[in-house]
């Protein structure tokens, strides 16, 4: 008989999925991403977010039902700043009421809300004032955060101030794929400084309003490894990337010192402004030093040759990287929440393996009594994936964009069993991904 075992997670572990406002609500026409979508050549195939998953039209109810019925006890969602503050002088109380209704909906389904206050999008009025290049942006953000927390404090005590500030900076100010599409290292640093200041101001505002709040960020951790460990320049550029992409922001909000490329800043207000560490993990890159690289940063990146790739080659399945990320995050001495992890997979062929293998690595970390408090899979339902439009399918549930029909993928049932039993069992692996059974449950 094959070996049988069950890997259990801690009592009270949060099991959920993650979404963001622009990607699921639809008709978000007052933010910088709406403008960006309407500029030719910005989004793959000219796709638009459009109706998205029609959550602003009310379909969050049925999606929350699906999540609750399949055992999820939590959900991570974001608030759209441009809905709450459509102009600098005006607050939209109706929009606040609508978010209050959504979050009450989670409570009614016995699901814990984790609320993100900034997930990539900025109101057009802020964007036209220079966005986060503007030194007033942290002040504007603090006012908005205080407004939202005051409105939602009866229902929410877990807050993410800013989602993936590192991706926001790299995408908008170094890579050019996100608005405003710049490629300028000094500007990127100034934006990073202002994001740190904005987070710190928001952290203080939340704790003034709600003493019991737990506040963090959601950081995109990328596992960087030297392609040739024996070659010192590969190691050097790998460490350089890790510091700039992974470490700069959490160091700044821990010690008040920001180190990014050749730039330095002291931000004393940011010291110890994090109650938990939110970790997003998707994949690993092997890094080679390359002085002729078109990126302008003296490196090229590739995926490990032995790793399975996702539908479009966007991600590689490297589950060991999430364990590495958790071990790194643990150094900050805070509880950890995995705020995103998932894979694009329209056919749902790779997703069961990806999910099981990554959760097995999470269980390894939990088994060492590391303080890991929850796991949020990206995503509940297929959604608009930024500059990649509708070309990637990250949902447990599929979405037929034209009709808004939801499609139940097999991974729905796998994740439901995990959530309902708070465990990963040999029997689940045997049924949903037998091809990796021997790896996870050796004789």
mmCIF file of N, CA and C in Angstrom, residues 349-425:
data_model
loop_
_atom_site.group_PDB
_atom_site.id
_atom_site.type_symbol
_atom_site.label_atom_id
_atom_site.label_comp_id
_atom_site.label_asym_id
_atom_site.label_seq_id
_atom_site.Cartn_x
_atom_site.Cartn_y
_atom_site.Cartn_z
ATOM 1 N N UNK A 349 -4.324 22.354 -15.385
ATOM 2 C CA UNK A 349 -3.470 21.165 -15.392
ATOM 3 C C UNK A 349 -2.327 21.317 -14.408
ATOM 4 N N UNK A 350 -1.640 22.465 -14.437
ATOM 5 C CA UNK A 350 -0.505 22.718 -13.547
ATOM 6 C C UNK A 350 -0.960 23.141 -12.144
ATOM 7 N N UNK A 351 -2.102 23.852 -12.061
ATOM 8 C CA UNK A 351 -2.507 24.447 -10.779
ATOM 9 C C UNK A 351 -2.572 23.445 -9.622
ATOM 10 N N UNK A 352 -3.165 22.258 -9.775
ATOM 11 C CA UNK A 352 -3.190 21.334 -8.633
ATOM 12 C C UNK A 352 -1.788 20.998 -8.120
ATOM 13 N N UNK A 353 -0.846 20.761 -9.040
ATOM 14 C CA UNK A 353 0.530 20.468 -8.618
ATOM 15 C C UNK A 353 1.153 21.687 -7.947
ATOM 16 N N UNK A 354 0.990 22.837 -8.578
ATOM 17 C CA UNK A 354 1.567 24.073 -8.045
ATOM 18 C C UNK A 354 1.040 24.339 -6.636
ATOM 19 N N UNK A 355 -0.267 24.229 -6.465
ATOM 20 C CA UNK A 355 -0.897 24.507 -5.173
ATOM 21 C C UNK A 355 -0.415 23.516 -4.104
ATOM 22 N N UNK A 356 -0.452 22.239 -4.424
ATOM 23 C CA UNK A 356 -0.042 21.216 -3.462
ATOM 24 C C UNK A 356 1.426 21.369 -3.093
ATOM 25 N N UNK A 357 2.282 21.544 -4.089
ATOM 26 C CA UNK A 357 3.715 21.626 -3.808
ATOM 27 C C UNK A 357 4.070 22.871 -2.990
ATOM 28 N N UNK A 358 3.411 23.986 -3.283
ATOM 29 C CA UNK A 358 3.691 25.203 -2.514
ATOM 30 C C UNK A 358 3.159 25.085 -1.094
ATOM 31 N N UNK A 359 1.975 24.507 -0.929
ATOM 32 C CA UNK A 359 1.443 24.347 0.423
ATOM 33 C C UNK A 359 2.247 23.325 1.226
ATOM 34 N N UNK A 360 2.825 22.353 0.553
ATOM 35 C CA UNK A 360 3.706 21.425 1.258
ATOM 36 C C UNK A 360 4.920 22.171 1.818
ATOM 37 N N UNK A 361 5.459 23.115 1.045
ATOM 38 C CA UNK A 361 6.584 23.921 1.529
ATOM 39 C C UNK A 361 6.149 24.837 2.677
ATOM 40 N N UNK A 362 4.932 25.368 2.591
ATOM 41 C CA UNK A 362 4.406 26.190 3.691
ATOM 42 C C UNK A 362 4.284 25.328 4.948
ATOM 43 N N UNK A 363 3.763 24.107 4.780
ATOM 44 C CA UNK A 363 3.647 23.209 5.933
ATOM 45 C C UNK A 363 5.021 22.908 6.544
ATOM 46 N N UNK A 364 6.035 22.721 5.712
ATOM 47 C CA UNK A 364 7.395 22.505 6.233
ATOM 48 C C UNK A 364 7.776 23.642 7.180
ATOM 49 N N UNK A 365 7.501 24.889 6.748
ATOM 50 C CA UNK A 365 7.839 26.047 7.578
ATOM 51 C C UNK A 365 7.008 26.066 8.858
ATOM 52 N N UNK A 366 5.715 25.770 8.726
ATOM 53 C CA UNK A 366 4.822 25.725 9.889
ATOM 54 C C UNK A 366 5.295 24.663 10.880
ATOM 55 N N UNK A 367 5.808 23.569 10.362
ATOM 56 C CA UNK A 367 6.247 22.455 11.194
ATOM 57 C C UNK A 367 7.450 22.822 12.068
ATOM 58 N N UNK A 368 8.161 23.874 11.678
ATOM 59 C CA UNK A 368 9.261 24.390 12.514
ATOM 60 C C UNK A 368 8.764 25.460 13.489
ATOM 61 N N UNK A 369 7.436 25.565 13.601
ATOM 62 C CA UNK A 369 6.809 26.555 14.488
ATOM 63 C C UNK A 369 7.077 28.000 14.064
ATOM 64 N N UNK A 370 7.314 28.200 12.772
ATOM 65 C CA UNK A 370 7.394 29.571 12.276
ATOM 66 C C UNK A 370 5.986 30.172 12.344
ATOM 67 N N UNK A 371 5.905 31.460 12.617
ATOM 68 C CA UNK A 371 4.611 32.116 12.840
ATOM 69 C C UNK A 371 3.918 32.446 11.511
ATOM 70 N N UNK A 372 3.397 31.445 10.853
ATOM 71 C CA UNK A 372 2.679 31.674 9.590
ATOM 72 C C UNK A 372 1.191 31.560 9.888
ATOM 73 N N UNK A 373 0.463 32.631 9.621
ATOM 74 C CA UNK A 373 -0.915 32.750 10.105
ATOM 75 C C UNK A 373 -1.981 32.512 9.044
ATOM 76 N N UNK A 374 -1.591 32.498 7.765
ATOM 77 C CA UNK A 374 -2.620 32.310 6.756
ATOM 78 C C UNK A 374 -2.052 32.235 5.359
ATOM 79 N N UNK A 375 -2.912 31.812 4.425
ATOM 80 C CA UNK A 375 -2.545 31.630 3.023
ATOM 81 C C UNK A 375 -3.702 32.117 2.157
ATOM 82 N N UNK A 376 -3.412 33.047 1.243
ATOM 83 C CA UNK A 376 -4.415 33.581 0.324
ATOM 84 C C UNK A 376 -3.990 33.250 -1.107
ATOM 85 N N UNK A 377 -4.787 32.412 -1.755
ATOM 86 C CA UNK A 377 -4.481 31.985 -3.119
ATOM 87 C C UNK A 377 -4.894 33.083 -4.100
ATOM 88 N N UNK A 378 -4.028 33.337 -5.095
ATOM 89 C CA UNK A 378 -4.395 34.255 -6.169
ATOM 90 C C UNK A 378 -4.840 33.408 -7.349
ATOM 91 N N UNK A 379 -6.142 33.407 -7.712
ATOM 92 C CA UNK A 379 -7.155 34.298 -7.195
ATOM 93 C C UNK A 379 -8.446 33.505 -7.095
ATOM 94 N N UNK A 380 -9.505 34.147 -6.615
ATOM 95 C CA UNK A 380 -10.802 33.477 -6.497
ATOM 96 C C UNK A 380 -11.384 33.176 -7.868
ATOM 97 N N UNK A 381 -11.331 34.174 -8.759
ATOM 98 C CA UNK A 381 -11.918 34.039 -10.099
ATOM 99 C C UNK A 381 -10.988 34.734 -11.086
ATOM 100 N N UNK A 382 -10.946 34.265 -12.316
ATOM 101 C CA UNK A 382 -10.120 34.924 -13.340
ATOM 102 C C UNK A 382 -10.393 36.422 -13.328
ATOM 103 N N UNK A 383 -9.326 37.215 -13.449
ATOM 104 C CA UNK A 383 -9.536 38.660 -13.484
ATOM 105 C C UNK A 383 -8.569 39.348 -14.433
ATOM 106 N N UNK A 384 -8.739 40.654 -14.571
ATOM 107 C CA UNK A 384 -7.937 41.457 -15.489
ATOM 108 C C UNK A 384 -6.516 41.582 -14.941
ATOM 109 N N UNK A 385 -5.549 41.041 -15.680
ATOM 110 C CA UNK A 385 -4.173 40.972 -15.155
ATOM 111 C C UNK A 385 -3.285 42.100 -15.707
ATOM 112 N N UNK A 386 -3.704 43.339 -15.410
ATOM 113 C CA UNK A 386 -2.878 44.524 -15.658
ATOM 114 C C UNK A 386 -2.411 44.615 -17.111
ATOM 115 N N UNK A 387 -1.132 44.825 -17.332
ATOM 116 C CA UNK A 387 -0.668 45.045 -18.717
ATOM 117 C C UNK A 387 -0.817 43.786 -19.570
ATOM 118 N N UNK A 388 -1.112 42.648 -18.923
ATOM 119 C CA UNK A 388 -1.290 41.388 -19.663
ATOM 120 C C UNK A 388 -2.760 41.110 -19.982
ATOM 121 N N UNK A 389 -3.635 42.032 -19.575
ATOM 122 C CA UNK A 389 -5.045 41.951 -19.939
ATOM 123 C C UNK A 389 -5.711 40.659 -19.501
ATOM 124 N N UNK A 390 -6.464 40.066 -20.425
ATOM 125 C CA UNK A 390 -7.212 38.833 -20.145
ATOM 126 C C UNK A 390 -6.490 37.589 -20.659
ATOM 127 N N UNK A 391 -5.168 37.718 -20.884
ATOM 128 C CA UNK A 391 -4.430 36.587 -21.465
ATOM 129 C C UNK A 391 -4.030 35.556 -20.425
ATOM 130 N N UNK A 392 -4.214 35.867 -19.140
ATOM 131 C CA UNK A 392 -3.794 34.932 -18.089
ATOM 132 C C UNK A 392 -4.977 34.586 -17.185
ATOM 133 N N UNK A 393 -5.047 33.317 -16.796
ATOM 134 C CA UNK A 393 -6.181 32.822 -16.028
ATOM 135 C C UNK A 393 -5.700 32.284 -14.676
ATOM 136 N N UNK A 394 -5.787 33.132 -13.660
ATOM 137 C CA UNK A 394 -5.288 32.788 -12.331
ATOM 138 C C UNK A 394 -6.375 32.262 -11.399
ATOM 139 N N UNK A 395 -7.641 32.259 -11.828
ATOM 140 C CA UNK A 395 -8.730 31.946 -10.912
ATOM 141 C C UNK A 395 -8.883 30.471 -10.604
ATOM 142 N N UNK A 396 -9.272 30.186 -9.344
ATOM 143 C CA UNK A 396 -9.777 28.842 -9.062
ATOM 144 C C UNK A 396 -11.025 28.619 -9.912
ATOM 145 N N UNK A 397 -11.829 29.672 -9.990
ATOM 146 C CA UNK A 397 -12.997 29.668 -10.865
ATOM 147 C C UNK A 397 -12.633 30.397 -12.154
ATOM 148 N N UNK A 398 -12.994 29.785 -13.284
ATOM 149 C CA UNK A 398 -12.803 30.460 -14.562
ATOM 150 C C UNK A 398 -13.874 31.512 -14.795
ATOM 151 N N UNK A 399 -13.574 32.448 -15.681
ATOM 152 C CA UNK A 399 -14.544 33.485 -16.051
ATOM 153 C C UNK A 399 -14.658 33.551 -17.562
ATOM 154 N N UNK A 400 -15.881 33.452 -18.057
ATOM 155 C CA UNK A 400 -16.169 33.725 -19.468
ATOM 156 C C UNK A 400 -16.483 35.221 -19.544
ATOM 157 N N UNK A 401 -15.537 36.008 -20.023
ATOM 158 C CA UNK A 401 -15.605 37.468 -19.881
ATOM 159 C C UNK A 401 -16.863 38.042 -20.535
ATOM 160 N N UNK A 402 -17.226 37.524 -21.700
ATOM 161 C CA UNK A 402 -18.350 38.109 -22.443
ATOM 162 C C UNK A 402 -19.685 37.876 -21.739
ATOM 163 N N UNK A 403 -19.842 36.726 -21.085
ATOM 164 C CA UNK A 403 -21.136 36.383 -20.487
ATOM 165 C C UNK A 403 -21.139 36.489 -18.963
ATOM 166 N N UNK A 404 -19.944 36.652 -18.359
ATOM 167 C CA UNK A 404 -19.783 36.661 -16.899
ATOM 168 C C UNK A 404 -20.068 35.294 -16.263
ATOM 169 N N UNK A 405 -20.106 34.249 -17.077
ATOM 170 C CA UNK A 405 -20.329 32.906 -16.534
ATOM 171 C C UNK A 405 -19.098 32.430 -15.780
ATOM 172 N N UNK A 406 -19.292 31.860 -14.587
ATOM 173 C CA UNK A 406 -18.210 31.276 -13.804
ATOM 174 C C UNK A 406 -18.072 29.800 -14.161
ATOM 175 N N UNK A 407 -16.835 29.322 -14.197
ATOM 176 C CA UNK A 407 -16.546 27.948 -14.597
ATOM 177 C C UNK A 407 -15.796 27.265 -13.453
ATOM 178 N N UNK A 408 -16.353 26.195 -12.950
ATOM 179 C CA UNK A 408 -15.756 25.496 -11.804
ATOM 180 C C UNK A 408 -14.590 24.619 -12.266
ATOM 181 N N UNK A 409 -13.392 25.007 -11.893
ATOM 182 C CA UNK A 409 -12.217 24.219 -12.233
ATOM 183 C C UNK A 409 -11.991 23.150 -11.148
ATOM 184 N N UNK A 410 -11.318 22.045 -11.495
ATOM 185 C CA UNK A 410 -11.067 21.001 -10.495
ATOM 186 C C UNK A 410 -10.349 21.512 -9.243
ATOM 187 N N UNK A 411 -9.496 22.530 -9.391
ATOM 188 C CA UNK A 411 -8.760 23.046 -8.231
ATOM 189 C C UNK A 411 -9.678 23.649 -7.175
ATOM 190 N N UNK A 412 -10.903 24.020 -7.572
ATOM 191 C CA UNK A 412 -11.882 24.471 -6.577
ATOM 192 C C UNK A 412 -12.073 23.394 -5.519
ATOM 193 N N UNK A 413 -12.238 22.154 -5.968
ATOM 194 C CA UNK A 413 -12.513 21.055 -5.045
ATOM 195 C C UNK A 413 -11.278 20.674 -4.230
ATOM 196 N N UNK A 414 -10.102 20.750 -4.866
ATOM 197 C CA UNK A 414 -8.861 20.490 -4.131
ATOM 198 C C UNK A 414 -8.699 21.512 -3.004
ATOM 199 N N UNK A 415 -8.824 22.792 -3.346
ATOM 200 C CA UNK A 415 -8.617 23.825 -2.329
ATOM 201 C C UNK A 415 -9.696 23.749 -1.254
ATOM 202 N N UNK A 416 -10.915 23.374 -1.643
ATOM 203 C CA UNK A 416 -12.005 23.230 -0.665
ATOM 204 C C UNK A 416 -11.649 22.172 0.379
ATOM 205 N N UNK A 417 -11.104 21.053 -0.058
ATOM 206 C CA UNK A 417 -10.738 19.997 0.899
ATOM 207 C C UNK A 417 -9.633 20.467 1.840
ATOM 208 N N UNK A 418 -8.668 21.183 1.283
ATOM 209 C CA UNK A 418 -7.576 21.719 2.108
ATOM 210 C C UNK A 418 -8.142 22.672 3.160
ATOM 211 N N UNK A 419 -8.997 23.604 2.719
ATOM 212 C CA UNK A 419 -9.563 24.606 3.629
ATOM 213 C C UNK A 419 -10.441 23.959 4.704
ATOM 214 N N UNK A 420 -11.277 23.036 4.293
ATOM 215 C CA UNK A 420 -12.241 22.444 5.235
ATOM 216 C C UNK A 420 -11.566 21.547 6.275
ATOM 217 N N UNK A 421 -10.464 20.916 5.897
ATOM 218 C CA UNK A 421 -9.791 20.007 6.829
ATOM 219 C C UNK A 421 -8.571 20.647 7.484
ATOM 220 N N UNK A 422 -8.215 21.876 7.037
ATOM 221 C CA UNK A 422 -7.030 22.567 7.567
ATOM 222 C C UNK A 422 -5.795 21.686 7.414
ATOM 223 N N UNK A 423 -5.725 20.998 6.253
ATOM 224 C CA UNK A 423 -4.645 20.025 6.088
ATOM 225 C C UNK A 423 -4.403 19.721 4.612
ATOM 226 N N UNK A 424 -3.295 19.046 4.381
ATOM 227 C CA UNK A 424 -2.965 18.498 3.067
ATOM 228 C C UNK A 424 -2.694 17.014 3.282
ATOM 229 N N UNK A 425 -3.502 16.166 2.658
ATOM 230 C CA UNK A 425 -3.389 14.732 2.938
ATOM 231 C C UNK A 425 -2.887 13.956 1.731
#
